[in-house]
mmCIF file of C-alpha atoms in Angstrom:
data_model
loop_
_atom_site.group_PDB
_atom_site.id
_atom_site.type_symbol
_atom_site.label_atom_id
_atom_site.label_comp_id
_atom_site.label_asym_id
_atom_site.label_seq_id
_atom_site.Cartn_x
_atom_site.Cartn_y
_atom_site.Cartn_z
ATOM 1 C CA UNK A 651 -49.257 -67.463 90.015
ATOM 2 C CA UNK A 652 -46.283 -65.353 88.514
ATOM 3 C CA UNK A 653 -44.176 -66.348 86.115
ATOM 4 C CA UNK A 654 -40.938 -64.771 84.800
ATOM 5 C CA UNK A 655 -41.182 -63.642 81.466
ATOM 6 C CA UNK A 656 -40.156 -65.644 78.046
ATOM 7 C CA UNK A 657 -37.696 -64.408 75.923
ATOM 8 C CA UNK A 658 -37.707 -64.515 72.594
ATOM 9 C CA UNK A 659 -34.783 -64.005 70.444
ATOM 10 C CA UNK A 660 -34.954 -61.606 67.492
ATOM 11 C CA UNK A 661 -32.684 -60.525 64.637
ATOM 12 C CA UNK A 662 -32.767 -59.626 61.429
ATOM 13 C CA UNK A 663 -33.814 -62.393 58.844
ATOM 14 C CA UNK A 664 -35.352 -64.144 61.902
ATOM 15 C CA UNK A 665 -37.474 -67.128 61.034
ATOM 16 C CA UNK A 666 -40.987 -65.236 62.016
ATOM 17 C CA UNK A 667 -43.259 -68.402 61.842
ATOM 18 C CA UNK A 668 -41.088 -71.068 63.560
ATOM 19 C CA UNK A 669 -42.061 -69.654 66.925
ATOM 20 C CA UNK A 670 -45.462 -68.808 66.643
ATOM 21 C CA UNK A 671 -47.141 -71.510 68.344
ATOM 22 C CA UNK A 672 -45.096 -71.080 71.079
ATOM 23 C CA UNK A 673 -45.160 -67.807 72.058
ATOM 24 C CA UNK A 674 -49.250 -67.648 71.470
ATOM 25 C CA UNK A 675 -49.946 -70.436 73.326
ATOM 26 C CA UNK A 676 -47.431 -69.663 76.164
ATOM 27 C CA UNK A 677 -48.925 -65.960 76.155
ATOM 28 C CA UNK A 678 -52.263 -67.672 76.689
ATOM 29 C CA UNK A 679 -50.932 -69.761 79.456
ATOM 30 C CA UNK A 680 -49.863 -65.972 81.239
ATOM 31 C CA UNK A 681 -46.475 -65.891 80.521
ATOM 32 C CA UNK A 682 -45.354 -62.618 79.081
ATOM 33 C CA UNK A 683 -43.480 -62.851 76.241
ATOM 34 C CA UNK A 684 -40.263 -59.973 75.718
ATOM 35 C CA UNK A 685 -38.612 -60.079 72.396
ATOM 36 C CA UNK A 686 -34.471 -59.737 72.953
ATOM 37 C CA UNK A 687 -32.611 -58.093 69.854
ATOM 38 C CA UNK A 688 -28.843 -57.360 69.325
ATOM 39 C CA UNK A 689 -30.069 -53.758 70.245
ATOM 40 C CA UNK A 690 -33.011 -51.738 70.965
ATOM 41 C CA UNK A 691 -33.035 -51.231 67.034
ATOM 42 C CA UNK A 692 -35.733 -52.501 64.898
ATOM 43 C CA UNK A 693 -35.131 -55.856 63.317
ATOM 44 C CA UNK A 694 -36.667 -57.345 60.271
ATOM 45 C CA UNK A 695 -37.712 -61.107 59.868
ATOM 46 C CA UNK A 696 -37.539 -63.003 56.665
ATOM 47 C CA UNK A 697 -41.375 -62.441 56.000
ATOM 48 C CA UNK A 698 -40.833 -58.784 56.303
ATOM 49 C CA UNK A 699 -42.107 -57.951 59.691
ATOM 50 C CA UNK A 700 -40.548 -54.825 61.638
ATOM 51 C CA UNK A 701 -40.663 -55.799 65.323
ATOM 52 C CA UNK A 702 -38.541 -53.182 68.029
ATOM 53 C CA UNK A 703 -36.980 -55.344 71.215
ATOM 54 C CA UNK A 704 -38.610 -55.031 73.847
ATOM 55 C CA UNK A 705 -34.848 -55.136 75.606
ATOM 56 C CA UNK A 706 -31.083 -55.839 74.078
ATOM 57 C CA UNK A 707 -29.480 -58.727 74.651
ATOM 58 C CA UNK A 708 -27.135 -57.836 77.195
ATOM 59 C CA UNK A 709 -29.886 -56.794 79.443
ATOM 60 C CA UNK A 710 -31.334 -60.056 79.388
ATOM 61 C CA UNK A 711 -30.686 -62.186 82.925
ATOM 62 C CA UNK A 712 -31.327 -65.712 83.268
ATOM 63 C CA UNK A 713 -32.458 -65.184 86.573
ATOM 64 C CA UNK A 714 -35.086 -63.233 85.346
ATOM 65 C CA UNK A 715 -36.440 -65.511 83.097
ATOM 66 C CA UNK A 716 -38.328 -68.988 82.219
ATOM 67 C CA UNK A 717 -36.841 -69.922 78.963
ATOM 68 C CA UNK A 718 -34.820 -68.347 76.020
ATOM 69 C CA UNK A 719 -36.466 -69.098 72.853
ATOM 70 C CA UNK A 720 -33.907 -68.980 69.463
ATOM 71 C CA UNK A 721 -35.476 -68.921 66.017
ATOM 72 C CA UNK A 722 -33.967 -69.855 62.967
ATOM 73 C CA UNK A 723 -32.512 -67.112 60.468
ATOM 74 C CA UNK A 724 -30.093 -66.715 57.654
ATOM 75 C CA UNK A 725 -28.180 -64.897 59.795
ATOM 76 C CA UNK A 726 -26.837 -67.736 61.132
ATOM 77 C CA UNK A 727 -25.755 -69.799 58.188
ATOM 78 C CA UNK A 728 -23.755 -66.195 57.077
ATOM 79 C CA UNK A 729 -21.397 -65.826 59.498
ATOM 80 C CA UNK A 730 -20.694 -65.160 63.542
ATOM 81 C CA UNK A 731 -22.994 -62.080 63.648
ATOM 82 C CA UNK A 732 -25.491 -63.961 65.954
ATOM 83 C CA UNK A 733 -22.685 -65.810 68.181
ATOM 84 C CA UNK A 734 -23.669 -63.324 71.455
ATOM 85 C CA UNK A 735 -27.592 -65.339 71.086
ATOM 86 C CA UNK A 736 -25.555 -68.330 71.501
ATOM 87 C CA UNK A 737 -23.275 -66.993 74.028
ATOM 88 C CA UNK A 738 -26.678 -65.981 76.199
ATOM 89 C CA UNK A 739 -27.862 -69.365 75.403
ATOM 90 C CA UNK A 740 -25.008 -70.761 77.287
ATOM 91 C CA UNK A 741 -25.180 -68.157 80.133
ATOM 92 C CA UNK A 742 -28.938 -69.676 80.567
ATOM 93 C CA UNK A 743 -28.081 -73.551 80.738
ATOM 94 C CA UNK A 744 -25.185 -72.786 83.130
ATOM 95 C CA UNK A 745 -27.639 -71.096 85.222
ATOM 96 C CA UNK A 746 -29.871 -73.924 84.873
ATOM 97 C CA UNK A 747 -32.523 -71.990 83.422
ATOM 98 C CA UNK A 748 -34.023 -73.920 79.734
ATOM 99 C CA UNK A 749 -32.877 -72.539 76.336
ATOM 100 C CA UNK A 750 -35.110 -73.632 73.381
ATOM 101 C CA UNK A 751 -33.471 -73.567 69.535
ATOM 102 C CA UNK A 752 -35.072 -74.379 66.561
ATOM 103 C CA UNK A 753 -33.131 -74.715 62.556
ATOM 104 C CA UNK A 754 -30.570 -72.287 62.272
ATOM 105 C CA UNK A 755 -30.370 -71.523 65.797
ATOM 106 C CA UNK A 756 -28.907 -75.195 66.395
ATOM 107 C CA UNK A 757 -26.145 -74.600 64.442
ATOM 108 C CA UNK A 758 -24.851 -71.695 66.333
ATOM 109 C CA UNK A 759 -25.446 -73.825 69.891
ATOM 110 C CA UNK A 760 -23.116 -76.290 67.602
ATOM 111 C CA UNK A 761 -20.518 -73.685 67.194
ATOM 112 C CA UNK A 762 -20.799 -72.669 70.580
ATOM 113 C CA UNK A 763 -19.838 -76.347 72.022
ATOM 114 C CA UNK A 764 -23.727 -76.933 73.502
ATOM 115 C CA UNK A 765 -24.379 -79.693 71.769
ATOM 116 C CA UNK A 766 -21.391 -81.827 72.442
ATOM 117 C CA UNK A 767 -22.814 -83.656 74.925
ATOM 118 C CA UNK A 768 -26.308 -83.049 75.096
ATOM 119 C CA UNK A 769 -28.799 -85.416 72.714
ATOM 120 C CA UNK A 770 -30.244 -83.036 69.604
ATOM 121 C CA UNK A 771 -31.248 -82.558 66.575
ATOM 122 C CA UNK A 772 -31.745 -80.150 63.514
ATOM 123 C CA UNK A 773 -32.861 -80.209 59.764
ATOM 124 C CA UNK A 774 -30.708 -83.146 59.194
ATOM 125 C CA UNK A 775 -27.019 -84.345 60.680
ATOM 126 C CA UNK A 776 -25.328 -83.257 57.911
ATOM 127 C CA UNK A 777 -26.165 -79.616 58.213
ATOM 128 C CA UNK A 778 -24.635 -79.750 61.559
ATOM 129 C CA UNK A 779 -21.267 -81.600 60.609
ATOM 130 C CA UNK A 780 -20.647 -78.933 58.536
ATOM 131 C CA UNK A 781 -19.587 -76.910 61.963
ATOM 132 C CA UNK A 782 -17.081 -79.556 63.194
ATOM 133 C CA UNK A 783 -19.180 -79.928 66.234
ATOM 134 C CA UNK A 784 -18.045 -82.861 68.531
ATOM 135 C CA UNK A 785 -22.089 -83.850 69.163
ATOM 136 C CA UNK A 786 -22.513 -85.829 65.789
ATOM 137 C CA UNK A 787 -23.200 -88.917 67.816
ATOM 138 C CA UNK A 788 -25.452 -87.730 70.013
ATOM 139 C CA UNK A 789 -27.713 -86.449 67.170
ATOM 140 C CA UNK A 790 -31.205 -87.730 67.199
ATOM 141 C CA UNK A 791 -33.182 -88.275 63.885
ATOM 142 C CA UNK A 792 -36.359 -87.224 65.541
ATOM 143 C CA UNK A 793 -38.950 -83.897 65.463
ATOM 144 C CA UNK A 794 -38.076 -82.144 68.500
ATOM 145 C CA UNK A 795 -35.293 -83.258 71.288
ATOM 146 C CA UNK A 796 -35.184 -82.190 74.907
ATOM 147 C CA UNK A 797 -32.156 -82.722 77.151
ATOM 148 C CA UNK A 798 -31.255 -81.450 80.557
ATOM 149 C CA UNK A 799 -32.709 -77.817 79.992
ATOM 150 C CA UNK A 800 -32.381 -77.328 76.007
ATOM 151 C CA UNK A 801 -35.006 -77.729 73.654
ATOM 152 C CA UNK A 802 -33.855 -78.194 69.649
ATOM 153 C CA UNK A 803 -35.704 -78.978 66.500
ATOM 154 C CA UNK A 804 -35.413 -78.579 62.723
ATOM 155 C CA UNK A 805 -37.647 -75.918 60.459
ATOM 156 C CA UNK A 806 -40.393 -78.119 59.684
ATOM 157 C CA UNK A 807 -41.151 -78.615 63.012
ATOM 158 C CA UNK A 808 -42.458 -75.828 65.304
ATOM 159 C CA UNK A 809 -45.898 -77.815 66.364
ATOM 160 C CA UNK A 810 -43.162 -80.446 67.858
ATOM 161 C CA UNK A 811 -40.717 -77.488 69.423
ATOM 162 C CA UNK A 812 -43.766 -75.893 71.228
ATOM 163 C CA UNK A 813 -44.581 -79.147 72.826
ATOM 164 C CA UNK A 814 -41.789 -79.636 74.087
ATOM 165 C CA UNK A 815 -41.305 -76.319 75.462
ATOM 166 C CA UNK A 816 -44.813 -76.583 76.944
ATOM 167 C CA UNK A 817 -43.716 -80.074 78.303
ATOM 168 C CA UNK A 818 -41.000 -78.548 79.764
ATOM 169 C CA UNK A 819 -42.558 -75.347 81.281
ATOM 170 C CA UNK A 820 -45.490 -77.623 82.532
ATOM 171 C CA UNK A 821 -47.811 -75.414 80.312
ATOM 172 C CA UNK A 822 -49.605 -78.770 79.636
ATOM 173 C CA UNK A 823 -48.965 -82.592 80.476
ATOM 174 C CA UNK A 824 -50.587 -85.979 79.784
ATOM 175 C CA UNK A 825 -53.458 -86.579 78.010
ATOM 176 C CA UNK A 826 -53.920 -82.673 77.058
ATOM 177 C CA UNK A 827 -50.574 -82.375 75.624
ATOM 178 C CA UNK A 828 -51.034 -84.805 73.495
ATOM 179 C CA UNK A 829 -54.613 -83.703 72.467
ATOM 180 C CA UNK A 830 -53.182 -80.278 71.751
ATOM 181 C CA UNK A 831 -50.374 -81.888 69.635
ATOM 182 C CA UNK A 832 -52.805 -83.717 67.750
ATOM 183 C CA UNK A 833 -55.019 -80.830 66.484
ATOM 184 C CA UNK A 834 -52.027 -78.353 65.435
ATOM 185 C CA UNK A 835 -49.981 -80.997 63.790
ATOM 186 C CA UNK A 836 -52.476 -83.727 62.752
ATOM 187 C CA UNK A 837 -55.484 -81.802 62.415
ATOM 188 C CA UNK A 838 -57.693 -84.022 64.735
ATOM 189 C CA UNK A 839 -60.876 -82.805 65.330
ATOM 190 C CA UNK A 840 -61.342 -84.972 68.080
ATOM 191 C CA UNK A 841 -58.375 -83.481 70.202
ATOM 192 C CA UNK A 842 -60.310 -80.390 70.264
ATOM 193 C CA UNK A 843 -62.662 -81.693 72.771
ATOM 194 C CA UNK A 844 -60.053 -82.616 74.934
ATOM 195 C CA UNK A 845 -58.725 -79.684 75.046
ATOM 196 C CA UNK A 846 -62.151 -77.538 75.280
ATOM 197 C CA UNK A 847 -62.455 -79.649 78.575
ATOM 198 C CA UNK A 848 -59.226 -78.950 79.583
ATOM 199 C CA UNK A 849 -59.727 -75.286 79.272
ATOM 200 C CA UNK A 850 -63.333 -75.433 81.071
ATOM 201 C CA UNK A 851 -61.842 -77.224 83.895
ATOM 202 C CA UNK A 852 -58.798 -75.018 84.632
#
């Protein structure tokens, strides 16, 4: 079956190992993943990888893709630099097509109004008040938080973001979900099995 492709946000200072388990295990799963930068310039995350865009953002079309993935990066704490990512993010939600956003990225969907009414969370409430959002009472103290179409979590959680995007996607469901869950975030060797069978079987 095809799939339209992934897109995954880059920038300078980007948060490099936030999205990892995402985009490997969704690569895995055949999507193809395009990395999206302000320009066809190089960028350069925070653990000093070089990685060239496959495509700007303004090329990037909603209709032409599955999901719009936004890493964290200081970027976004210094300044409006990275307000077009946020911008795209809510060209893809108006288009009903999913937008996931993980520590800093959630506080530039703050500034951009997408969180007003649309459960969330972050690193921790506070760090989004600081915006003057109107969503503070729809935050949710919890790892990862899907609602209609957008995906967020806070920087100590990217096991938790990719399951949700892979919940979302349909990547994996039920009992394997959960098993692959399990072994990335708890270490449980037992999930492995599950999975293994999974894998055999599909």
């Amino acid at each position: 079956m095809s799939r339209k492709p992934v897109h995954l946000a880059v920038y300078d200072t980007y948060a490099d190992w936030e999205t990892g388990h995402a985009t490997a295990y969704l690569a895995r799963a055949g999507y193809e993943i395009r990395t999206a930068g302000p320009s066809h310039e190089p960028v350069t995350s925070i653990g000093g990888l070089r990685v060239q865009p496959a495509c700007a953002l303004d090329d990037v079309r909603p209709s032409e893709s599955s999901l719009l993935i936004l890493p964290g990066a200081d970027l976004w704490d210094a300044g409006d630099g990275l307000a077009p990512f946020a911008r795209k993010a809510r060209e893809f939600l108006d288009a009903g097509v999913p937008v996931a956003a993980i520590c800093g990225a959630t506080v530039g969907l703050a500034r951009e109004g997408l969180l007003d009414d649309r459960e969330h969370t972050s690193a921790v409430s506070f760090y989004l008040a600081a915006t003057g959002y109107g969503g503070g009472e729809r935050y949710v103290d919890a790892d990862a938080v899907t609602d209609r179409g957008l995906i967020t979590a806070g920087p100590t959680e990217p096991v938790a973001f990719a399951r949700e995007i892979f919940r979302l996607l349909g990547v994996y469901d039920g009992e394997v979900l959960d098993a692959w869950y399990r072994l990335f975030h708890d270490s449980d060797a037992e999930a492995y099995a599950v999975l293994e069978k999974a894998q055999a079987s599909g």
